């Protein structure tokens, strides 16, 4: 991609994401105003100081210097004060923009296609919610405000110099234009090469390093360690060469700014000296014409860094808008269809991740209140993918899933009223037990919490805790065992208003006795009128209490056929 095409692509990405920041024009104008005053104070300080020094050398009356002395003091104090107010206002705009962007993302994804997030790895989700949103939010304080401030202050500096020497002002404008355009373009090219073009090399280095670290012993035994270390060294060399190539335009960008500054000062000195000899410029004015450009380039000097952040923000914006595009549902102009009797019915269902071959086909399954269904099978047979599809989080690869009598693909907000899913790696938050339970329903009372914990087999555990429901669990709280964590997640699922529960591996990583008790407790939930579908690795012998046991283990041997062992209710 050429530099021009890359620049246009970045501008399009930033233009698309800008409305999602919800930036207030008034707040932005205030931030730009304070930034302009801060930098203008620096330019004014240079100009007044130059005049004061030159005029003082002529030994005039002290009264002739009083105003200039006061102005120097005022501009020196004002520069620091205005810089503080600039930082306060610009960061206020940036933080509000990032918060607004996250809110829009949450809203769009909550009401959009859930497979847009379900198909992302956890690290990718964290990157978009964290670093990507921060990069786009910082666009205001690191790119937009500095660019507008540099433009205004450059015009002020050219106006000051041009009022004393029009030719010197014209040369200063040309040098500012050179530094304000050339340096940012070179810096953008450098960061694009170093960070964007180098992404493939960084990924290759990371993948090779993880392979070596995870399997060093096996690789050495198999004689593959040395070749892999050689490949890792080659990948690091390629990454280093990419960084070296990126360093050249970055260094050149710094050189352009320094060269433009020097050229402006030398040209001002030459032009001013000639005008001084001709009598059209006073000696005091010559000092102002020569020294003012030094401060004027402080503004355009920030543009290289601004362009670097703009490139990063554009890259982040592309990832965020791509996520929003994939989450966007087709506009139908109608609300969700009304759901009927609580049931999940799969007919001729094939499940798989979008863009990949289905993991299993031909599944017919019904889950209703008062029934318990177990799904068993080896790793990779599609158990978790099946649960995501039955919960309406993934679209069927073929066939149909009806939730409350409505096709799952036609529901945006209605599915949670019928069915809820607890994933194997569902999060236990670093807060109290009660607040962890309120994730499912915000109005859970303490009595309801104790009742559901007892139902999930945690009554004795709760009685042993000194703070009861106020005990903090999670990373920074009390230690809970794997079985207690699983039961807490089951209790949270029970508090959901949905009558149908989908539980993924509730017995995973537990000792056999604990796992068996937990499975029996989960299957017994049907007695309370709940419908339960659980995924497990355990064989059918451990699931005698289930109404139906769906065995996915024979799918590879008989494609398109999913064996089901019917059991009496």
Coordinates of C-alpha atoms in Angstrom, one line a residue:
X1 CA 0.0 0.0 0.0
X2 CA 1.4 3.4 -0.9
X3 CA 1.9 6.2 1.6
X4 CA -1.1 8.1 0.1
X5 CA -3.4 5.1 0.2
X6 CA -2.4 4.3 3.8
X7 CA -3.0 7.9 4.8
X8 CA -6.5 7.9 3.2
X9 CA -7.3 4.5 4.8
X10 CA -6.3 5.9 8.2
X11 CA -8.4 9.0 7.7
X12 CA -11.4 6.9 6.8
X13 CA -11.0 4.7 9.9
X14 CA -10.7 7.7 12.2
X15 CA -13.7 9.4 10.5
X16 CA -15.8 6.3 11.2
X17 CA -14.9 6.0 14.8
X18 CA -15.0 9.7 15.7
X19 CA -18.9 9.9 16.2
X20 CA -18.7 7.0 18.7
X21 CA -16.5 9.1 20.9
X22 CA -19.3 11.6 21.4
X23 CA -16.8 14.5 21.7
X24 CA -18.4 17.7 22.8
X25 CA -17.4 20.6 20.5
X26 CA -17.6 23.0 23.4
X27 CA -15.2 21.0 25.5
X28 CA -12.9 20.4 22.6
X29 CA -12.8 24.1 21.9
X30 CA -12.0 24.8 25.5
X31 CA -9.1 22.4 25.5
X32 CA -7.8 23.9 22.2
X33 CA -8.1 27.4 23.7
X34 CA -6.1 26.5 26.8
X35 CA -3.5 24.7 24.7
X36 CA -3.2 27.7 22.4
X37 CA -2.8 30.1 25.3
X38 CA -0.1 27.9 26.8
X39 CA 1.9 27.7 23.6
X40 CA 1.2 31.3 22.6
X41 CA 2.6 32.3 26.0
X42 CA 5.8 30.5 25.1
X43 CA 6.0 32.3 21.7
X44 CA 5.1 35.6 23.3
X45 CA 7.7 35.0 26.1
X46 CA 10.4 34.5 23.4
X47 CA 9.4 37.6 21.5
X48 CA 9.1 39.9 24.5
X49 CA 12.3 38.6 26.1
X50 CA 14.2 39.2 22.9
X51 CA 12.8 42.7 22.7
X52 CA 13.6 43.3 26.4
X53 CA 17.2 42.1 26.1
X54 CA 17.9 44.1 23.0
X55 CA 16.2 47.2 24.3
X56 CA 18.0 46.9 27.7
X57 CA 21.3 46.8 25.9
X58 CA 20.6 50.4 24.7
X59 CA 20.3 51.5 28.4
X60 CA 17.0 53.4 28.1
X61 CA 15.1 54.7 31.1
X62 CA 13.9 52.0 33.4
X63 CA 10.3 53.1 32.9
X64 CA 10.6 52.2 29.2
X65 CA 11.2 48.6 30.3
X66 CA 8.6 48.2 33.0
X67 CA 5.8 46.9 30.8
X68 CA 8.1 44.4 29.1
X69 CA 9.4 43.2 32.5
X70 CA 5.9 42.7 33.8
X71 CA 4.9 41.0 30.5
X72 CA 7.8 38.5 30.8
X73 CA 6.8 37.6 34.3
X74 CA 3.1 37.3 33.4
X75 CA 3.9 35.1 30.3
X76 CA 6.2 32.9 32.3
X77 CA 3.6 32.3 35.0
X78 CA 0.8 32.1 32.5
X79 CA 2.6 29.4 30.4
X80 CA 2.7 27.0 33.4
X81 CA -0.9 27.9 34.4
X82 CA -2.3 27.5 30.9
X83 CA -0.4 24.2 30.4
X84 CA -2.1 22.8 33.5
X85 CA -5.5 24.0 32.4
X86 CA -4.8 22.6 28.9
X87 CA -4.0 19.1 30.4
X88 CA -7.0 19.2 32.6
X89 CA -9.4 20.1 29.8
X90 CA -7.9 17.9 27.1
X91 CA -7.8 14.8 29.4
X92 CA -11.4 15.5 30.4
X93 CA -12.4 15.3 26.8
X94 CA -10.3 12.2 26.2
X95 CA -11.6 10.3 29.2
X96 CA -15.2 11.2 28.5
X97 CA -14.7 10.0 24.9
X98 CA -13.2 6.7 25.9
X99 CA -16.1 6.1 28.4
X100 CA -18.6 7.0 25.8
X101 CA -17.0 4.7 23.3
X102 CA -17.0 1.8 25.7
X103 CA -20.6 2.4 26.5
X104 CA -21.5 2.4 22.8
X105 CA -19.5 -0.8 22.3
X106 CA -21.2 -2.5 25.2
X107 CA -24.6 -1.5 23.9
X108 CA -24.0 -2.5 20.3
X109 CA -22.6 -5.9 21.3
X110 CA -25.2 -6.6 23.9
X111 CA -28.0 -6.0 21.3
X112 CA -26.0 -7.4 18.3
X113 CA -24.9 -10.8 17.1
X114 CA -23.3 -12.6 20.0
X115 CA -21.1 -14.7 17.8
X116 CA -19.1 -11.5 17.0
X117 CA -17.6 -11.8 20.6
X118 CA -18.0 -15.5 21.1
X119 CA -15.6 -16.2 18.1
X120 CA -12.9 -14.0 19.6
X121 CA -10.2 -15.3 21.9
X122 CA -10.1 -13.8 25.4
X123 CA -6.9 -11.8 24.6
X124 CA -8.5 -10.3 21.6
X125 CA -11.5 -9.1 23.6
X126 CA -9.3 -7.6 26.2
X127 CA -7.3 -5.8 23.6
X128 CA -10.3 -4.2 22.0
X129 CA -11.9 -3.2 25.3
X130 CA -8.7 -2.1 26.8
X131 CA -5.8 -0.9 24.6
X132 CA -7.8 -0.2 21.5
X133 CA -10.4 1.9 23.2
X134 CA -7.7 3.8 25.1
X135 CA -5.8 4.4 21.8
X136 CA -8.9 5.8 20.2
X137 CA -9.8 7.8 23.3
X138 CA -6.3 9.4 23.5
X139 CA -6.7 10.6 19.9
X140 CA -8.1 13.8 21.2
X141 CA -5.4 14.6 23.7
X142 CA -2.5 13.3 21.7
X143 CA -3.4 14.1 18.1
X144 CA -6.4 16.4 17.6
X145 CA -5.7 19.1 20.2
X146 CA -1.9 19.3 19.4
X147 CA -2.6 19.6 15.7
X148 CA -5.2 22.4 16.2
X149 CA -3.0 24.2 18.7
X150 CA 0.0 24.0 16.4
X151 CA -2.0 25.5 13.6
X152 CA -3.2 28.4 15.6
X153 CA 0.1 29.2 17.3
X154 CA 2.0 28.9 14.0
X155 CA -0.4 31.6 12.5
X156 CA 0.3 33.7 15.6
X157 CA 4.1 33.4 15.2
X158 CA 4.0 34.1 11.5
X159 CA 1.8 37.2 12.3
X160 CA 4.3 38.5 14.9
X161 CA 7.3 38.0 12.6
X162 CA 5.5 39.1 9.5
X163 CA 4.4 42.4 11.1
X164 CA 8.0 43.3 11.6
X165 CA 9.4 41.7 8.4
X166 CA 7.0 40.3 5.8
X167 CA 9.7 38.4 4.0
X168 CA 11.0 36.8 7.2
X169 CA 7.4 35.9 8.1
X170 CA 6.9 34.3 4.7
X171 CA 10.1 32.2 5.1
X172 CA 9.0 31.2 8.6
X173 CA 5.6 30.1 7.3
X174 CA 7.3 27.9 4.6
X175 CA 9.6 26.3 7.2
X176 CA 6.7 25.7 9.6
X177 CA 4.8 24.1 6.7
X178 CA 7.8 21.9 5.9
X179 CA 8.2 20.7 9.5
X180 CA 4.4 20.5 10.1
X181 CA 3.9 18.2 7.0
X182 CA 7.1 16.5 6.3
X183 CA 8.0 15.3 9.9
X184 CA 4.5 13.9 10.6
X185 CA 4.4 12.0 7.3
X186 CA 7.8 10.5 7.9
X187 CA 6.9 9.6 11.5
X188 CA 3.7 8.0 10.4
X189 CA 5.6 5.9 7.9
X190 CA 8.0 4.8 10.6
X191 CA 5.4 3.7 13.0
X192 CA 3.4 2.0 10.3
X193 CA 6.5 -0.1 9.4
X194 CA 7.6 -0.7 13.0
X195 CA 4.2 -1.6 14.6
X196 CA 1.8 -2.5 11.8
X197 CA 4.1 -4.1 9.2
X198 CA 6.1 -5.7 12.0
X199 CA 3.0 -7.4 13.6
X200 CA 3.5 -10.6 11.5
X201 CA 7.1 -10.9 12.7
X202 CA 6.2 -10.3 16.3
X203 CA 3.5 -12.9 16.1
X204 CA 6.0 -15.4 14.5
X205 CA 8.6 -14.7 17.3
X206 CA 5.9 -15.2 20.0
X207 CA 4.6 -18.4 18.5
X208 CA 8.1 -19.9 18.1
X209 CA 9.1 -18.8 21.6
X210 CA 6.0 -20.4 23.1
X211 CA 6.6 -23.6 21.2
X212 CA 10.2 -23.8 22.5
X213 CA 9.3 -23.0 26.1
X214 CA 6.3 -25.4 26.3
X215 CA 7.9 -28.4 24.6
X216 CA 11.6 -28.0 25.2
X217 CA 12.1 -31.4 26.8
X218 CA 10.1 -33.3 24.1
X219 CA 11.7 -31.3 21.3
X220 CA 15.2 -32.1 22.5
X221 CA 14.4 -35.8 22.8
X222 CA 13.0 -35.7 19.3
X223 CA 15.9 -33.8 17.9
X224 CA 13.8 -30.8 16.9
X225 CA 15.0 -28.2 19.4
X226 CA 18.0 -26.9 17.6
X227 CA 16.1 -26.4 14.2
X228 CA 13.3 -24.6 16.1
X229 CA 15.8 -22.4 17.9
X230 CA 17.3 -21.6 14.5
X231 CA 13.8 -20.6 13.2
X232 CA 13.3 -18.4 16.3
X233 CA 16.6 -16.7 15.6
X234 CA 15.6 -16.1 11.9
X235 CA 12.3 -14.6 13.1
X236 CA 14.0 -12.3 15.5
X237 CA 16.4 -11.2 12.8
X238 CA 13.5 -10.4 10.5
X239 CA 11.8 -8.4 13.3
X240 CA 15.1 -6.5 14.0
X241 CA 15.5 -5.6 10.3
X242 CA 11.9 -4.3 10.3
X243 CA 12.7 -2.1 13.2
X244 CA 15.9 -0.9 11.6
X245 CA 14.0 0.1 8.5
X246 CA 11.4 1.9 10.6
X247 CA 14.1 3.8 12.5
X248 CA 15.4 5.6 9.4
X249 CA 12.2 7.6 8.6
X250 CA 11.7 8.2 12.3
X251 CA 15.2 9.7 12.6
X252 CA 14.7 11.6 9.4
X253 CA 11.4 13.1 10.8
X254 CA 13.4 14.5 13.8
X255 CA 16.0 15.8 11.4
X256 CA 13.4 17.6 9.3
X257 CA 12.1 19.5 12.3
X258 CA 15.6 20.5 13.4
X259 CA 16.6 21.5 9.9
X260 CA 13.5 23.5 9.4
X261 CA 14.0 25.3 12.7
X262 CA 17.7 26.1 11.9
X263 CA 16.7 27.2 8.4
X264 CA 14.1 29.6 9.7
X265 CA 16.4 31.2 12.2
X266 CA 19.3 31.6 9.7
X267 CA 17.0 33.0 7.1
X268 CA 15.5 35.4 9.6
X269 CA 18.9 36.5 10.6
X270 CA 20.0 37.0 7.0
X271 CA 16.9 38.8 6.0
X272 CA 16.8 40.9 9.2
X273 CA 20.4 41.9 8.8
X274 CA 19.8 43.1 5.3
X275 CA 16.8 45.0 6.3
X276 CA 18.7 46.5 9.3
X277 CA 21.4 47.7 7.0
X278 CA 18.8 49.2 4.7
X279 CA 17.2 51.0 7.7
X280 CA 13.8 49.3 7.3
X281 CA 14.2 47.3 10.5
X282 CA 15.3 48.5 14.0
X283 CA 17.9 46.6 16.0
X284 CA 15.4 45.7 18.6
X285 CA 13.0 44.3 16.0
X286 CA 15.8 42.2 14.6
X287 CA 16.1 40.3 17.9
X288 CA 12.4 39.6 17.8
X289 CA 12.5 38.4 14.2
X290 CA 15.4 36.0 14.9
X291 CA 14.4 34.5 18.3
X292 CA 10.7 34.2 17.9
X293 CA 10.9 31.2 15.4
X294 CA 12.7 29.2 18.1
X295 CA 9.6 29.1 20.2
X296 CA 7.2 28.9 17.1
X297 CA 8.5 25.4 16.3
X298 CA 7.5 24.0 19.7
X299 CA 4.0 23.6 18.3
X300 CA 4.9 21.8 15.1
X301 CA 7.4 19.7 16.9
X302 CA 4.5 17.9 18.6
X303 CA 3.0 16.9 15.3
X304 CA 5.4 14.0 14.7
X305 CA 4.2 12.4 17.9
X306 CA 0.6 13.3 17.0
X307 CA 0.9 11.5 13.7
X308 CA 2.3 8.4 15.4
X309 CA -0.6 8.2 17.7
X310 CA -3.1 8.9 14.9
X311 CA -1.7 5.8 13.0
X312 CA -2.1 3.7 16.1
X313 CA -5.6 5.1 16.8
X314 CA -6.6 4.3 13.1
X315 CA -5.4 0.8 13.5
X316 CA -7.3 0.4 16.7
X317 CA -10.4 2.0 15.1
X318 CA -10.3 -0.5 12.2
X319 CA -10.4 -3.4 14.7
X320 CA -13.3 -1.8 16.7
X321 CA -15.4 -0.9 13.7
X322 CA -14.8 -4.4 12.3
X323 CA -16.1 -5.9 15.5
X324 CA -19.2 -3.6 15.4
X325 CA -19.8 -4.5 11.8
X326 CA -19.8 -8.2 12.6
X327 CA -22.1 -7.6 15.6
X328 CA -24.6 -5.5 13.7
X329 CA -27.9 -7.3 13.0
X330 CA -29.8 -6.8 9.8
X331 CA -32.3 -4.0 10.1
X332 CA -35.8 -5.5 10.2
X333 CA -37.7 -2.6 11.7
X334 CA -39.4 -5.0 14.1
X335 CA -38.9 -6.0 17.7
X336 CA -38.1 -9.5 18.9
X337 CA -40.9 -11.9 18.3
X338 CA -42.8 -12.9 21.5
X339 CA -41.4 -16.1 23.0
X340 CA -43.9 -18.8 23.9
X341 CA -43.6 -21.8 26.3
X342 CA -40.1 -22.2 27.7
X343 CA -38.3 -24.8 25.6
X344 CA -35.3 -25.2 23.4
X345 CA -35.9 -27.5 20.4
X346 CA -33.2 -28.4 17.9
X347 CA -34.1 -30.1 14.7
X348 CA -31.6 -31.4 12.1
X349 CA -29.0 -29.2 13.9
X350 CA -25.4 -28.8 12.7
X351 CA -23.1 -26.8 14.9
X352 CA -19.7 -25.2 14.2
X353 CA -17.9 -21.9 14.3
X354 CA -18.7 -19.5 11.5
X355 CA -16.4 -20.0 8.5
X356 CA -15.4 -23.5 9.6
X357 CA -16.7 -27.0 8.9
X358 CA -19.5 -28.2 11.3
X359 CA -18.3 -30.3 14.2
X360 CA -21.5 -32.4 14.3
X361 CA -24.6 -32.8 12.2
X362 CA -28.1 -34.2 12.4
X363 CA -28.9 -33.5 16.0
X364 CA -32.5 -33.5 17.3
X365 CA -32.9 -32.5 20.9
X366 CA -35.5 -31.0 23.2
X367 CA -35.0 -29.3 26.6
X368 CA -38.0 -28.3 28.6
X369 CA -38.7 -27.5 32.3
X370 CA -38.5 -30.7 34.5
X371 CA -36.1 -32.5 32.2
X372 CA -32.4 -33.2 32.5
X373 CA -30.2 -33.9 29.5
X374 CA -26.5 -34.8 29.6
X375 CA -24.1 -34.4 26.7
X376 CA -20.9 -36.5 26.7
X377 CA -18.0 -37.0 24.4
X378 CA -14.3 -36.5 24.0
X379 CA -12.5 -33.2 23.6
X380 CA -13.1 -31.6 20.2
X381 CA -16.4 -33.3 19.6
X382 CA -18.4 -30.1 19.7
X383 CA -19.9 -30.1 23.2
X384 CA -19.2 -26.5 24.1
X385 CA -20.1 -25.3 20.5
X386 CA -23.4 -27.2 20.9
X387 CA -24.2 -25.3 24.1
X388 CA -23.3 -21.9 22.6
X389 CA -25.7 -22.7 19.7
X390 CA -28.5 -23.9 21.9
X391 CA -28.2 -20.7 24.0
X392 CA -28.5 -18.6 20.8
X393 CA -24.9 -17.4 21.1
X394 CA -23.8 -19.0 17.8
X395 CA -26.0 -19.3 14.7
X396 CA -26.7 -22.9 13.6
X397 CA -24.5 -24.1 10.8
X398 CA -27.5 -26.0 9.5
X399 CA -30.9 -27.0 10.8
X400 CA -32.8 -24.9 13.3
X401 CA -32.8 -24.0 17.0
X402 CA -36.1 -22.7 18.4
X403 CA -36.0 -20.9 21.7
X404 CA -39.5 -20.4 23.2
X405 CA -40.9 -21.3 19.8
X406 CA -38.9 -18.7 18.0
X407 CA -35.8 -19.3 15.8
X408 CA -32.7 -18.4 17.7
X409 CA -31.5 -16.3 14.8
X410 CA -34.6 -14.1 15.1
X411 CA -34.0 -13.3 18.8
X412 CA -31.8 -10.4 20.1
X413 CA -33.0 -9.9 23.6
X414 CA -35.6 -12.7 24.2
X415 CA -33.3 -15.7 24.6
X416 CA -32.1 -14.8 28.1
X417 CA -35.7 -15.0 29.4
X418 CA -35.8 -18.7 28.4
X419 CA -32.3 -20.1 28.6
X420 CA -29.1 -19.2 30.4
X421 CA -25.6 -20.7 29.9
X422 CA -22.7 -21.0 32.4
X423 CA -19.5 -21.6 30.6
X424 CA -16.7 -23.8 31.9
X425 CA -14.5 -20.7 32.5
X426 CA -17.2 -18.4 33.8
X427 CA -15.7 -15.7 36.0
X428 CA -15.9 -15.4 39.7
X429 CA -15.6 -11.8 40.4
X430 CA -13.3 -10.3 43.1
X431 CA -16.2 -9.3 45.4
X432 CA -18.5 -10.8 47.9
X433 CA -20.4 -14.0 47.5
X434 CA -23.7 -12.0 47.5
X435 CA -22.5 -9.7 44.7
X436 CA -21.3 -12.6 42.7
X437 CA -24.8 -14.1 42.9
X438 CA -26.3 -10.7 41.9
X439 CA -24.5 -10.9 38.6
X440 CA -27.4 -13.2 37.5
X441 CA -30.2 -11.0 39.0
X442 CA -29.5 -7.6 40.6
X443 CA -32.3 -7.8 43.2
X444 CA -31.3 -11.0 44.9
X445 CA -32.0 -10.8 48.6
X446 CA -29.8 -12.4 51.3
X447 CA -32.5 -15.0 52.1
X448 CA -32.7 -16.0 48.4
X449 CA -29.0 -16.2 48.2
X450 CA -28.8 -18.6 51.2
X451 CA -31.6 -20.7 49.8
X452 CA -30.0 -21.1 46.4
X453 CA -26.5 -21.8 47.9
X454 CA -28.1 -24.5 50.0
X455 CA -29.7 -25.9 46.8
X456 CA -26.3 -25.9 45.1
X457 CA -24.8 -27.8 48.0
X458 CA -22.9 -24.8 49.6
X459 CA -25.0 -24.5 52.7
X460 CA -22.4 -26.0 55.0
X461 CA -19.6 -24.0 53.3
X462 CA -21.5 -20.8 53.9
X463 CA -22.0 -21.6 57.6
X464 CA -18.3 -22.0 58.0
X465 CA -17.5 -18.5 56.6
X466 CA -17.0 -15.8 59.4
X467 CA -18.5 -13.1 57.1
X468 CA -21.2 -15.3 55.5
X469 CA -22.5 -13.8 52.3
X470 CA -20.2 -10.8 52.7
X471 CA -17.1 -12.9 52.3
X472 CA -15.0 -11.7 49.5
X473 CA -14.0 -14.4 47.0
X474 CA -12.0 -14.2 43.8
X475 CA -8.4 -13.2 43.2
X476 CA -8.1 -11.0 46.2
X477 CA -10.5 -12.7 48.5
X478 CA -11.0 -15.9 50.4
X479 CA -9.7 -19.1 48.7
X480 CA -12.4 -21.4 47.5
X481 CA -11.8 -24.9 46.1
X482 CA -12.6 -25.9 42.6
X483 CA -15.7 -27.7 43.7
X484 CA -16.9 -24.7 45.7
X485 CA -16.3 -22.4 42.7
X486 CA -18.3 -24.7 40.4
X487 CA -21.2 -24.9 42.8
X488 CA -21.1 -21.1 43.2
X489 CA -21.4 -20.8 39.4
X490 CA -24.3 -23.3 39.5
X491 CA -26.0 -21.2 42.2
X492 CA -25.6 -18.1 40.1
X493 CA -27.2 -19.9 37.2
X494 CA -30.1 -20.9 39.3
X495 CA -30.8 -17.3 40.2
X496 CA -31.3 -16.4 36.6
X497 CA -35.0 -15.9 35.7
X498 CA -34.5 -18.3 32.8
X499 CA -36.1 -21.7 33.5
X500 CA -33.6 -23.6 31.3
X501 CA -30.0 -24.0 32.4
X502 CA -27.0 -25.0 30.1
X503 CA -24.0 -25.9 32.2
X504 CA -20.6 -26.5 30.5
X505 CA -18.3 -29.0 32.4
X506 CA -19.6 -28.3 35.9
X507 CA -17.5 -31.3 37.2
X508 CA -14.2 -30.4 35.4
X509 CA -11.0 -30.5 37.5
X510 CA -12.8 -32.0 40.5
X511 CA -12.0 -35.3 42.3
X512 CA -14.2 -38.2 41.3
X513 CA -16.3 -38.2 44.5
X514 CA -16.9 -34.4 44.5
X515 CA -17.6 -34.5 40.8
X516 CA -20.2 -37.3 41.2
X517 CA -22.0 -35.4 44.0
X518 CA -22.1 -32.2 42.0
X519 CA -23.5 -34.0 38.9
X520 CA -26.2 -35.6 40.9
X521 CA -27.1 -32.3 42.6
X522 CA -27.3 -30.6 39.2
X523 CA -29.4 -33.3 37.6
X524 CA -31.7 -33.1 40.6
X525 CA -32.6 -29.5 39.8
X526 CA -35.2 -30.8 37.4
X527 CA -37.2 -31.7 40.5
X528 CA -37.5 -28.0 41.2
X529 CA -39.0 -27.5 37.8
X530 CA -35.9 -26.3 36.0
X531 CA -34.7 -27.8 32.7
X532 CA -31.0 -28.7 32.8
X533 CA -28.6 -29.6 30.0
X534 CA -25.0 -30.3 31.2
X535 CA -21.9 -31.1 29.3
X536 CA -19.4 -33.6 30.9
X537 CA -16.6 -35.9 30.0
X538 CA -18.0 -38.6 32.3
X539 CA -19.5 -41.7 30.9
X540 CA -23.2 -42.6 30.7
X541 CA -22.9 -44.8 33.8
X542 CA -22.5 -41.7 36.0
X543 CA -25.6 -40.1 34.5
X544 CA -28.3 -42.6 35.3
X545 CA -30.5 -39.8 36.7
X546 CA -30.6 -37.9 33.3
X547 CA -33.6 -38.3 31.1
X548 CA -31.5 -38.2 27.9
X549 CA -27.8 -38.8 27.4
X550 CA -26.4 -37.5 24.1
X551 CA -23.2 -39.2 23.1
X552 CA -21.1 -37.3 20.7
X553 CA -18.2 -39.8 20.8
X554 CA -19.5 -41.8 17.8
X555 CA -19.9 -38.8 15.5
X556 CA -16.6 -39.5 13.7
X557 CA -17.5 -43.1 13.2
X558 CA -21.0 -42.4 11.9
X559 CA -21.0 -38.8 10.5
X560 CA -24.4 -37.2 10.6
X561 CA -25.7 -39.5 13.3
X562 CA -25.8 -38.5 17.0
X563 CA -26.6 -41.4 19.2
X564 CA -29.0 -40.7 22.0
X565 CA -29.8 -43.0 24.9
X566 CA -33.5 -42.5 25.9
X567 CA -34.2 -42.8 29.6
X568 CA -37.4 -42.7 31.4
X569 CA -38.3 -39.5 33.1

